[in-house]
Structures are given as structure tokens and as C-alpha cells.
mmCIF file with all atom_site columns, C-alpha atoms in Angstrom:
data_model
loop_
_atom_site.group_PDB
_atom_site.id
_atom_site.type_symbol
_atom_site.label_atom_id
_atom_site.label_alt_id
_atom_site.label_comp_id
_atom_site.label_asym_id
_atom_site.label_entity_id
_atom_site.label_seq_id
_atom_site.pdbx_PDB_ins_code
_atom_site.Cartn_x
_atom_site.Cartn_y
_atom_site.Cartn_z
_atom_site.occupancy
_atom_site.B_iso_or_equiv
_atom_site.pdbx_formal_charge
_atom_site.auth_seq_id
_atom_site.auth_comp_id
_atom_site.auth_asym_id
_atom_site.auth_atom_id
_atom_site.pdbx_PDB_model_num
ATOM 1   C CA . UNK A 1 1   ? -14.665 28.481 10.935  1.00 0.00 ? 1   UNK A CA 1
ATOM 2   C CA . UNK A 1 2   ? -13.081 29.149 7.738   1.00 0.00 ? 2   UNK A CA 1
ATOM 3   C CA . UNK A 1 3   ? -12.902 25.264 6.522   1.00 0.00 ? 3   UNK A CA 1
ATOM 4   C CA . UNK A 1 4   ? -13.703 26.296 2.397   1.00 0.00 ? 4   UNK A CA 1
ATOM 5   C CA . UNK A 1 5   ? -12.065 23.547 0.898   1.00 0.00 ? 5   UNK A CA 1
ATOM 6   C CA . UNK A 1 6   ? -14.017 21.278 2.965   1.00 0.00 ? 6   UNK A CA 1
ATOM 7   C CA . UNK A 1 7   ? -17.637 23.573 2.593   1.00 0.00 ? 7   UNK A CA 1
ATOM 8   C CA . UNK A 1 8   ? -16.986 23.779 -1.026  1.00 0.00 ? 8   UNK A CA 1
ATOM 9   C CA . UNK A 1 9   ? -17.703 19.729 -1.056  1.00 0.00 ? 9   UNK A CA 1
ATOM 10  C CA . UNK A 1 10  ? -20.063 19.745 1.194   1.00 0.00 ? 10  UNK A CA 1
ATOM 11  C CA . UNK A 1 11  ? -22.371 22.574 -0.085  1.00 0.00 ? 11  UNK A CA 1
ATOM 12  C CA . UNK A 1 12  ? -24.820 20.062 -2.063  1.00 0.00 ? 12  UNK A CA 1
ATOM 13  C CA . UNK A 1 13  ? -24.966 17.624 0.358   1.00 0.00 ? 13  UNK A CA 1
ATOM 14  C CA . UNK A 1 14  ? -27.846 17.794 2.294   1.00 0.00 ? 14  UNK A CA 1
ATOM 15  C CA . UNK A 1 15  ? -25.611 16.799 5.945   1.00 0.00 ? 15  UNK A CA 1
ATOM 16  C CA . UNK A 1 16  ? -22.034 17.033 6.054   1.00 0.00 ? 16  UNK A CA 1
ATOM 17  C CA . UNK A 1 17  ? -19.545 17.888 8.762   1.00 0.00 ? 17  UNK A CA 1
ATOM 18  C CA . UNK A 1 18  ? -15.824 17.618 10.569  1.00 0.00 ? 18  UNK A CA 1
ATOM 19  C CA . UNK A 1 19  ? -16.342 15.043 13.700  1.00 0.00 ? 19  UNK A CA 1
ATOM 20  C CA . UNK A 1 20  ? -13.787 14.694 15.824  1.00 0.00 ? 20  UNK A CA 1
ATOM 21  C CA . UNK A 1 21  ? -13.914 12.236 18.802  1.00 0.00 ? 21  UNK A CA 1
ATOM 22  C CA . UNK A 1 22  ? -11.168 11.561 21.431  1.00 0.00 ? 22  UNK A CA 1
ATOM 23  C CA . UNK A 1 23  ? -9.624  9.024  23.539  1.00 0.00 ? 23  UNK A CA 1
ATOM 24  C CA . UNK A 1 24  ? -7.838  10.184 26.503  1.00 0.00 ? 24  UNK A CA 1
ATOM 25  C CA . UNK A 1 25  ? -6.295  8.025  29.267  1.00 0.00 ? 25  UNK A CA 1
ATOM 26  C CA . UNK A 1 26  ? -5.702  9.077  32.918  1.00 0.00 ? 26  UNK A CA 1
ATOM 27  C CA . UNK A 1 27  ? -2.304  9.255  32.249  1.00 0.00 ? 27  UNK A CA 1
ATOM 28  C CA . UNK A 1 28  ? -0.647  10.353 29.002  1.00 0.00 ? 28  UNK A CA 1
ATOM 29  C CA . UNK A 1 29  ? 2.135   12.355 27.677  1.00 0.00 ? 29  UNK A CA 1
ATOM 30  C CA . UNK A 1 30  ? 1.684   11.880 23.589  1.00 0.00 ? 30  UNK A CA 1
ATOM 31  C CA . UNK A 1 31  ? -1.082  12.375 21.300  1.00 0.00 ? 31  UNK A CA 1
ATOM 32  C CA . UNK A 1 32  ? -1.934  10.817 18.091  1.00 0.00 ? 32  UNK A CA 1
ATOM 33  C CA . UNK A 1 33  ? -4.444  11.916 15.373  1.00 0.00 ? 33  UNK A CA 1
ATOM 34  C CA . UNK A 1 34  ? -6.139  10.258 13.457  1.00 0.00 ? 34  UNK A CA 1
ATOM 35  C CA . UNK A 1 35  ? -7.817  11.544 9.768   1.00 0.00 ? 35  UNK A CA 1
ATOM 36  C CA . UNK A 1 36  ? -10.453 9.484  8.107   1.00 0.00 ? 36  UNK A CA 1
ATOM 37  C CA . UNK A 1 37  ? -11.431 10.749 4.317   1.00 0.00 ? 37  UNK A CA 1
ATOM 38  C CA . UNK A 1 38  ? -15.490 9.897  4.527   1.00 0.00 ? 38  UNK A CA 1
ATOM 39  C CA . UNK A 1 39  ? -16.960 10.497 1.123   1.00 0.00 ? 39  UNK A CA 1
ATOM 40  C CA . UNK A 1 40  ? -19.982 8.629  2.138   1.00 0.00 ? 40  UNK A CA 1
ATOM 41  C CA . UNK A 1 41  ? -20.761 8.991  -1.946  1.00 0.00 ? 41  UNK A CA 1
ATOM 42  C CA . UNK A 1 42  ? -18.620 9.908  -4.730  1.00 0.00 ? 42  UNK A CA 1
ATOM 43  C CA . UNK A 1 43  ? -20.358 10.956 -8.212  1.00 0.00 ? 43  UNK A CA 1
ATOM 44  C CA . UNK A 1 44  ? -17.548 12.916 -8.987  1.00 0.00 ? 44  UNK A CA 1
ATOM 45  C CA . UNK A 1 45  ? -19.426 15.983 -8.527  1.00 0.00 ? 45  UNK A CA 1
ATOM 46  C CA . UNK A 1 46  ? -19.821 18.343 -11.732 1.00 0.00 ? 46  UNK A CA 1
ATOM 47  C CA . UNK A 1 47  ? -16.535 16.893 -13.131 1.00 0.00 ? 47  UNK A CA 1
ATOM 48  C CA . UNK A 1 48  ? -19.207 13.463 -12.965 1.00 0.00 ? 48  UNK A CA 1
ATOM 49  C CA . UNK A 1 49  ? -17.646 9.992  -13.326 1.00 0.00 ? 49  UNK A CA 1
ATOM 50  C CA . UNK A 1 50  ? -18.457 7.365  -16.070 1.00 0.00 ? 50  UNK A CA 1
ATOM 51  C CA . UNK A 1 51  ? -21.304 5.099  -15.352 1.00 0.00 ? 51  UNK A CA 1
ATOM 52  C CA . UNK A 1 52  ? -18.596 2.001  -15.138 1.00 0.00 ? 52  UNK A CA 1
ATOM 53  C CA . UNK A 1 53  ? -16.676 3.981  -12.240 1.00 0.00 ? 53  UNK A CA 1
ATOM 54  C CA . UNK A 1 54  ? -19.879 5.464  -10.321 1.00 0.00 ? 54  UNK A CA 1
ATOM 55  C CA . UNK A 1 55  ? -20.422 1.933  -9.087  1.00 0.00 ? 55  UNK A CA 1
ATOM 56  C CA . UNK A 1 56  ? -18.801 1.383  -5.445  1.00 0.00 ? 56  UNK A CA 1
ATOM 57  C CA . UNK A 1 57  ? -18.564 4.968  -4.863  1.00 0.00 ? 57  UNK A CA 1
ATOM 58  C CA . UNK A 1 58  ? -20.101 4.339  -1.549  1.00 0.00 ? 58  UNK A CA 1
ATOM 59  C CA . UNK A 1 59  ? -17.260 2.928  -0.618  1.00 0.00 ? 59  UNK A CA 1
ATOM 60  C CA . UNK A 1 60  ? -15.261 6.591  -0.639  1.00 0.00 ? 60  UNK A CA 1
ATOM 61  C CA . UNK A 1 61  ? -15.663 6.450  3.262   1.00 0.00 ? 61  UNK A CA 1
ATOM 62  C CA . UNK A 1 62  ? -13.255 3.972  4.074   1.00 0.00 ? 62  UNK A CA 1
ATOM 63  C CA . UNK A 1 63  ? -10.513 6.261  5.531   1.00 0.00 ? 63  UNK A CA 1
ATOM 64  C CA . UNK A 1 64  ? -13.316 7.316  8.410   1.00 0.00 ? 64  UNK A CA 1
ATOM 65  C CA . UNK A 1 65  ? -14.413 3.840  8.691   1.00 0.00 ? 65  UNK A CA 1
ATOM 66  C CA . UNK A 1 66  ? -10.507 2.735  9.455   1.00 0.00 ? 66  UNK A CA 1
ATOM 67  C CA . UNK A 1 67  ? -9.959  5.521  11.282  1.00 0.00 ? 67  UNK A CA 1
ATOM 68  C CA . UNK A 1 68  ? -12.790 5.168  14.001  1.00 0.00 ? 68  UNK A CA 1
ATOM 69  C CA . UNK A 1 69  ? -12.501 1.492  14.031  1.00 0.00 ? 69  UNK A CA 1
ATOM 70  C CA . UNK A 1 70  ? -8.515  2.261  14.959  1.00 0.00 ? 70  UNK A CA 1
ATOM 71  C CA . UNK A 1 71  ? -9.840  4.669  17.465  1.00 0.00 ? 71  UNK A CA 1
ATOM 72  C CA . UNK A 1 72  ? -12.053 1.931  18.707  1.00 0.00 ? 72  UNK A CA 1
ATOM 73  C CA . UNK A 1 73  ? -9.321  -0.301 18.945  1.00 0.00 ? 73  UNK A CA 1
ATOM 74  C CA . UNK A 1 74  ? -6.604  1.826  20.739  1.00 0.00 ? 74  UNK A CA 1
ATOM 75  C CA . UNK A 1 75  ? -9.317  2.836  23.315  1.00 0.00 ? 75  UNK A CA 1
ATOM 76  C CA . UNK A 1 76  ? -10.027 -1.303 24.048  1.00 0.00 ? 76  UNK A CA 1
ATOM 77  C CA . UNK A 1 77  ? -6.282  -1.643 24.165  1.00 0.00 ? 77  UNK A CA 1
ATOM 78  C CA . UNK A 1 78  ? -6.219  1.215  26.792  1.00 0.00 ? 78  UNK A CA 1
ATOM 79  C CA . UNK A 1 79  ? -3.064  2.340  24.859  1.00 0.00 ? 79  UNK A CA 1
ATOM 80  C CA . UNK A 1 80  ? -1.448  5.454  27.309  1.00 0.00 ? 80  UNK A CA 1
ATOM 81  C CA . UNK A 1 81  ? -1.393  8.259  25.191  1.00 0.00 ? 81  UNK A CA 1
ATOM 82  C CA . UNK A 1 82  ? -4.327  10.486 23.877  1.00 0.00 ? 82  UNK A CA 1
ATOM 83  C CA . UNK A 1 83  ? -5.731  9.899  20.561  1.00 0.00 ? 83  UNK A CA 1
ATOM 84  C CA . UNK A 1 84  ? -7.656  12.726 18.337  1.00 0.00 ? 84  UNK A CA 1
ATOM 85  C CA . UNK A 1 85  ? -10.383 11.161 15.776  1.00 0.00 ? 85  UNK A CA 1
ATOM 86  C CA . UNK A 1 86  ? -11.139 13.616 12.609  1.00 0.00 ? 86  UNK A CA 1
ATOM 87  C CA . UNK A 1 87  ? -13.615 12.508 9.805   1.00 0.00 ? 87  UNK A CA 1
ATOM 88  C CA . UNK A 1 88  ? -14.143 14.162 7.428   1.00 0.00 ? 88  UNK A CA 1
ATOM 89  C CA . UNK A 1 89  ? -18.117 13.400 6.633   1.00 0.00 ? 89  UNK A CA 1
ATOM 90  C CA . UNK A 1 90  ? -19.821 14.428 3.404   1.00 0.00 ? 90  UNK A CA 1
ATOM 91  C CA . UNK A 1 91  ? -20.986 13.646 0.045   1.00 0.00 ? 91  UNK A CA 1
ATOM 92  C CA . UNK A 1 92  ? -19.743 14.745 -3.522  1.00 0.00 ? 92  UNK A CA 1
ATOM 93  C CA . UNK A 1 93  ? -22.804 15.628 -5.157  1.00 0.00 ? 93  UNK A CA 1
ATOM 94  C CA . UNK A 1 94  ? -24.499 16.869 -8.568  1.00 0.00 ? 94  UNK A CA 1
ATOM 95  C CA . UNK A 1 95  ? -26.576 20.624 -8.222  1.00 0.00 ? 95  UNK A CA 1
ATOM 96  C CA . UNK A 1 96  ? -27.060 23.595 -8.081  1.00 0.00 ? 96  UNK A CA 1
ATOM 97  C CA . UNK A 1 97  ? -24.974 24.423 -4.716  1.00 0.00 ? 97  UNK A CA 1
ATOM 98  C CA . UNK A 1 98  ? -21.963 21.636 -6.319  1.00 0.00 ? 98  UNK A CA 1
ATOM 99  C CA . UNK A 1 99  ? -18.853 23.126 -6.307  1.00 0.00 ? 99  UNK A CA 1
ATOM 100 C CA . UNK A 1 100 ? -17.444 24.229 -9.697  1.00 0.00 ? 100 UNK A CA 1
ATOM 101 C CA . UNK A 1 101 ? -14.224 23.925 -11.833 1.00 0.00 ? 101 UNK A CA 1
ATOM 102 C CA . UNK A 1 102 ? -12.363 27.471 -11.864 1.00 0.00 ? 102 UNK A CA 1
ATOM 103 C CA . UNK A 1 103 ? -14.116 28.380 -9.018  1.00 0.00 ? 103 UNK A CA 1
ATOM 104 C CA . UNK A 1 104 ? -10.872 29.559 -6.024  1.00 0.00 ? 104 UNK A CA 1
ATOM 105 C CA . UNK A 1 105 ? -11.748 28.352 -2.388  1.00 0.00 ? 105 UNK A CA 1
ATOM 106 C CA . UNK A 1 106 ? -9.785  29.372 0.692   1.00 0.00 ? 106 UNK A CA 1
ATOM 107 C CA . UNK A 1 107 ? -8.546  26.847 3.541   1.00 0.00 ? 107 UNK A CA 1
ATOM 108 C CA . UNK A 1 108 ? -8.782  26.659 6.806   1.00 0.00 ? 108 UNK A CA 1
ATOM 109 C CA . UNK A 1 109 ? -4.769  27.266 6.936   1.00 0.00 ? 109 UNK A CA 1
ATOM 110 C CA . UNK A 1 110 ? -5.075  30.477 4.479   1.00 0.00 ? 110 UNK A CA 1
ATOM 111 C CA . UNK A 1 111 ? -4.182  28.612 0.959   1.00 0.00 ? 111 UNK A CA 1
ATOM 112 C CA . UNK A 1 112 ? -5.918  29.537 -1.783  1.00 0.00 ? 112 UNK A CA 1
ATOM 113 C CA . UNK A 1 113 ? -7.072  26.329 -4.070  1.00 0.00 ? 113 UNK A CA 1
ATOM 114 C CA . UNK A 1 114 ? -8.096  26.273 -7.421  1.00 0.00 ? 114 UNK A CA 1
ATOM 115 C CA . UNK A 1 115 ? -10.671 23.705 -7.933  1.00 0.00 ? 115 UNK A CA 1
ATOM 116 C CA . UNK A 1 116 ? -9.973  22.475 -11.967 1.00 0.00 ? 116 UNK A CA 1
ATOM 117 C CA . UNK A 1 117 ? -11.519 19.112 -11.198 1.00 0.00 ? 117 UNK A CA 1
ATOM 118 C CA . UNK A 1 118 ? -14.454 18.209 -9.030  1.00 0.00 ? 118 UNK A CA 1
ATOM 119 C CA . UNK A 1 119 ? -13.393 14.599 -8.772  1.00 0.00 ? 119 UNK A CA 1
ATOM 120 C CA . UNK A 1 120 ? -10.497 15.437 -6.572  1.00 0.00 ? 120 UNK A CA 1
ATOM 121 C CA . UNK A 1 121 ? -13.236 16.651 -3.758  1.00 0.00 ? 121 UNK A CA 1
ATOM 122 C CA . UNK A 1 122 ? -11.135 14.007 -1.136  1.00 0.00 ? 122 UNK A CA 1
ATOM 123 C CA . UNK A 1 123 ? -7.999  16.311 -1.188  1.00 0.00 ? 123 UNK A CA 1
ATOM 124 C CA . UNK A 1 124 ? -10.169 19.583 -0.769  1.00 0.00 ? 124 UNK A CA 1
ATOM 125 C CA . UNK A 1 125 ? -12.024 17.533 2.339   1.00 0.00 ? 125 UNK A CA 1
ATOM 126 C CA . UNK A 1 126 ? -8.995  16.164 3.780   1.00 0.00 ? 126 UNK A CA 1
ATOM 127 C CA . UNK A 1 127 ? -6.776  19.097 3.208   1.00 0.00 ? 127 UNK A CA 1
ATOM 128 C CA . UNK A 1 128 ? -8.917  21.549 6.085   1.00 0.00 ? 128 UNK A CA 1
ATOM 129 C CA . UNK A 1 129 ? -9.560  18.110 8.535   1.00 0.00 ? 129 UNK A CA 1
ATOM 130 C CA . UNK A 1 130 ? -5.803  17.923 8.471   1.00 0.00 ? 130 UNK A CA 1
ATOM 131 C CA . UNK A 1 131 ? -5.126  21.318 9.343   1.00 0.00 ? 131 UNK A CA 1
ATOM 132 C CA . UNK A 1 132 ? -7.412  20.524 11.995  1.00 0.00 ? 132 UNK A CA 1
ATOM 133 C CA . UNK A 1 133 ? -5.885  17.449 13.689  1.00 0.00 ? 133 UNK A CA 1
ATOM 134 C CA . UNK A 1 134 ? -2.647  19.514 13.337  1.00 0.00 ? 134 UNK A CA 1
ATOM 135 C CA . UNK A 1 135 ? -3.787  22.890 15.359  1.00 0.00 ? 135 UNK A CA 1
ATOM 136 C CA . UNK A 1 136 ? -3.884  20.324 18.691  1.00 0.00 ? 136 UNK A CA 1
ATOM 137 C CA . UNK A 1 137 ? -0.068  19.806 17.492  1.00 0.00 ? 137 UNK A CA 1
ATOM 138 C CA . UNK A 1 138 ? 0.414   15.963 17.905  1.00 0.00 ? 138 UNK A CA 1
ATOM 139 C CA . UNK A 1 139 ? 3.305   13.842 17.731  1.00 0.00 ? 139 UNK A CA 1
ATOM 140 C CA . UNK A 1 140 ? 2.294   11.647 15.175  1.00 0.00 ? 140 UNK A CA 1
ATOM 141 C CA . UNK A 1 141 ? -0.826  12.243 12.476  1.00 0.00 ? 141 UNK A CA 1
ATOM 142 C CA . UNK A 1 142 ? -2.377  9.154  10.279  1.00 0.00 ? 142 UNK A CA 1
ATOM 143 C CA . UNK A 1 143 ? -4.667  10.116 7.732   1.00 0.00 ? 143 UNK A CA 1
ATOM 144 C CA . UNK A 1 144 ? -6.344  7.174  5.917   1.00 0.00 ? 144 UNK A CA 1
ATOM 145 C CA . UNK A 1 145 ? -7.459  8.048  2.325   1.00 0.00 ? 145 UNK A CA 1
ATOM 146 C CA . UNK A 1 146 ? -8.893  5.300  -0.511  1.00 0.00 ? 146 UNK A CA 1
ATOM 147 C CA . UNK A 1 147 ? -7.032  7.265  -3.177  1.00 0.00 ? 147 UNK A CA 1
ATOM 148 C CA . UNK A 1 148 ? -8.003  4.014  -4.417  1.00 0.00 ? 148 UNK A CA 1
ATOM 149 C CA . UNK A 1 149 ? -7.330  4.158  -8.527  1.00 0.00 ? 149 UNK A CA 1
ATOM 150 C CA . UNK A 1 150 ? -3.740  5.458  -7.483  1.00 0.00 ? 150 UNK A CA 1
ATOM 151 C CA . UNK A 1 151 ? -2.498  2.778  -5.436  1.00 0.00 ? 151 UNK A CA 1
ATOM 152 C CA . UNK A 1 152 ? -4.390  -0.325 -6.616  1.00 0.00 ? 152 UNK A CA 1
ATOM 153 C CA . UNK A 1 153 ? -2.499  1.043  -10.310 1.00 0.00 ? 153 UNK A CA 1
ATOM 154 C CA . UNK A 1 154 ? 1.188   1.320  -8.151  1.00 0.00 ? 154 UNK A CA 1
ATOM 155 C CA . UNK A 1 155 ? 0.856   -2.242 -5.692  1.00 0.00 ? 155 UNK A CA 1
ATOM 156 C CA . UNK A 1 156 ? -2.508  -4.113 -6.992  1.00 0.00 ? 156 UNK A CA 1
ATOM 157 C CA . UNK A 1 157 ? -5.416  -4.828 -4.733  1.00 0.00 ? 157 UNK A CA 1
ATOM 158 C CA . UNK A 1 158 ? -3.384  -7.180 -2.533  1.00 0.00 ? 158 UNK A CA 1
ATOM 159 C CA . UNK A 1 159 ? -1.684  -4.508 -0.618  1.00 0.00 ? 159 UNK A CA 1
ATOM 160 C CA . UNK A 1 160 ? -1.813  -0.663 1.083   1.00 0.00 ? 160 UNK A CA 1
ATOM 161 C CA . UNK A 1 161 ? 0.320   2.009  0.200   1.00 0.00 ? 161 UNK A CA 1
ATOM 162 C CA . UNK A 1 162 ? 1.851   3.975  3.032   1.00 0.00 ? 162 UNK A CA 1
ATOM 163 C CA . UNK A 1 163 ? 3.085   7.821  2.521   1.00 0.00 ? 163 UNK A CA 1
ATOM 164 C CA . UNK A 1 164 ? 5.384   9.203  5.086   1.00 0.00 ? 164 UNK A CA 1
ATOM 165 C CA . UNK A 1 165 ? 7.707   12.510 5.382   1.00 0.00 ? 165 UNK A CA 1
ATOM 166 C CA . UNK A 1 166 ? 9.279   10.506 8.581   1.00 0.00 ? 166 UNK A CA 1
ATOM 167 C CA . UNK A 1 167 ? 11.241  7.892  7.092   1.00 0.00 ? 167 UNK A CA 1
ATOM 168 C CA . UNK A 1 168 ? 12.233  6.275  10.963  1.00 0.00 ? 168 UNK A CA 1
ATOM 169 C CA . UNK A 1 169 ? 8.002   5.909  11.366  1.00 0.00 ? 169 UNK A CA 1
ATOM 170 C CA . UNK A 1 170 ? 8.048   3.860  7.825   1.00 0.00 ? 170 UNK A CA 1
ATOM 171 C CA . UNK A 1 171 ? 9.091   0.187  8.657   1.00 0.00 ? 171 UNK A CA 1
ATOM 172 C CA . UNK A 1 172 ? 7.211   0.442  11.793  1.00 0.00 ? 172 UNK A CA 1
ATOM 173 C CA . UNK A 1 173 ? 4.018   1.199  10.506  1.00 0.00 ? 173 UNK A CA 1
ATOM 174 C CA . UNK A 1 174 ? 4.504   -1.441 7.983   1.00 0.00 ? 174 UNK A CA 1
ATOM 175 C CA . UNK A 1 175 ? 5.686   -3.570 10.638  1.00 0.00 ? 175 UNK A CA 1
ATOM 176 C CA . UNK A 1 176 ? 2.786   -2.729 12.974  1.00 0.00 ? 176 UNK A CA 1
ATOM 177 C CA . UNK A 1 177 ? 0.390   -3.406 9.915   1.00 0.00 ? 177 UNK A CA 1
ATOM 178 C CA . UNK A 1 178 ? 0.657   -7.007 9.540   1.00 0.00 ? 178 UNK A CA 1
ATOM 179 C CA . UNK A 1 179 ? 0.842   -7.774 13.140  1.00 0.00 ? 179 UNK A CA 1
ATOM 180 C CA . UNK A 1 180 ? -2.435  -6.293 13.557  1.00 0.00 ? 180 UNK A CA 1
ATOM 181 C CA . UNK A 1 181 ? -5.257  -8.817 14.714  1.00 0.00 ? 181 UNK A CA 1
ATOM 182 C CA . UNK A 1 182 ? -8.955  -8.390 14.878  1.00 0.00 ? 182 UNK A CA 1
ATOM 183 C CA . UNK A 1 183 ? -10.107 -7.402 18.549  1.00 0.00 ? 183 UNK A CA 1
ATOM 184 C CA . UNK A 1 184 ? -13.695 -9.484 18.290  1.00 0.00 ? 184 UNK A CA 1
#
């Protein structure tokens, strides 16, 4: 389908793939997506991570596990608007069908990338799954990354960052976030 930042990563994984699952109500006039980065290991590919930082690496699917467990939620709530699911499932692995550093990939949406570092296989992954939630044009898309050294460096382990280029959408997501309570 012409997802090569995402096939790149996923060539030496043995199973990988874009899932998308969906919510719809009888009756609904907004959609949501929903991105989930699922990394379900992270060696850091060719570019391979210290032994001290390969430990937890299973732990690179988060975003999907947040974002089916939201879709799980939503669809208990019986919330009225449709809601689009996209994981992004694979592994970053070592061998000989890994992608490489100075090797030039195209995306789904026509971009060329130039891979210089294998560890950054999350934004290659996510970068196609996103164009993907966006082709069914939704009013709102919330993609759910670890991008974990990043933000536990900016706010510490004791909190989430949120990104948004919708600056009304900000202090209601936070908002939202801490009202959230555990359905079971």
C-alpha cells in the first residue's frame, strides 16, 4: 500500500502489521482516531542500544496498549460518535532484512525519509499509521507514543506530556486526563 516507513521497521520482524479496529454507534456525526505506537520490542535495531537501556524494551507498545484500552473504554461508555483504532504492530529487530542508516524510505503520504538512526524506528512506524487515521479525515486524532527518555527527562516519571497544534483541545485533554477512572 505504499506504507515504507512503516515496512522498513517491520522487514526483520517475523509478524508485523497496521490494525485498525472501529467503534461506531447507531447514531454519530464525529469521528475520533486513535494511534497507538506498538513496538512490541525495541533493540534499537542496527543503531543497537546499550545493554543497560535494552532492558524494558518490551514495554515500547504502550501507545497501542492505551490506545485499544481507550477504544475499549469509549465503546463501554457508548460515547455517540465513531472512533477509528490504528496500531501500529511490529518489532525493531537485529538482521539481515533490519533496516539500515543512509538507507531513503518513502511514506505512505509521498515524503521521502532518511533513516540516519535505527533507534528512531517509532517515528518511521507512527509517521505512515498517522497518515492512515488521517485519510478517514477525523475531527480530532490522538496518537499515544512512549517517547519515553524525552519526556520522563522534560516532567519526571510522575506525569505525561501532551503535544497539541490545537491549543483550545489542550486544557481539556489535561482536564479530561485526571478525571479519568478505571471502568472495572
Amino acid at each position: 500500500m505504499g506504507a515504507g516507513a512503516f515496512s522498513a521497521v517491520a522487514r526483520a520482524s517475523e509478524v508485523a502489521g497496521i490494525v485498525k479496529l472501529t467503534y461506531t454507534p447507531k447514531d454519530y456525526n464525529k469521528t475520533i482516531a486513535l494511534v497507538g505506537k506498538g513496538i512490541c520490542f525495541d533493540t534499537g535495531g542496527v543503531s543497537l542500544k546499550q545493554p543497560q537501556y535494552m532492558y524494558g524494551m518490551n514495554d515500547d507498545m504502550m501507545g497501542s496498549a492505551v490506545a485499544v484500552g481507550s477504544l475499549l473504554s469509549l465503546s463501554l461508555l457508548q460515547v455517540p460518535y465513531q472512533v477509528h483504532c490504528y496500531l501500529a504492530i511490529t518489532n525493531n529487530n537485529i538482521g539481515e532484512r533490519a533496516f539500515l542508516p543512509n538507507e531513503v524510505v518513502t511514506a505512505l503520504n509521498g515524503k521521502t525519509i532518511e533513516v540516519v538512526d535505527t533507534d528512531a524506528e517509532g517515528r518511521m512506524a507512527l509517521s505512515d499509521t498517522l497518515c492512515l487515521a488521517s485519510q478517514d479525515k477525523p475531527e480530532l486524532i490522538i496518537d499515544y507514543a512512549t517517547l519515553t527518555a524525552a519526556a520522563v527527562r522534560a516532567l519526571g516519571t510522575e506525569y505525561s506530556a501532551i503535544f497539541s497544534n490545537n491549543y483550545d483541545w489542550q486544557p481539556n485533554l489535561v482536564n479530561l486526563s485526571s478525571e479519568l477512572k478505571p471502568l472495572i
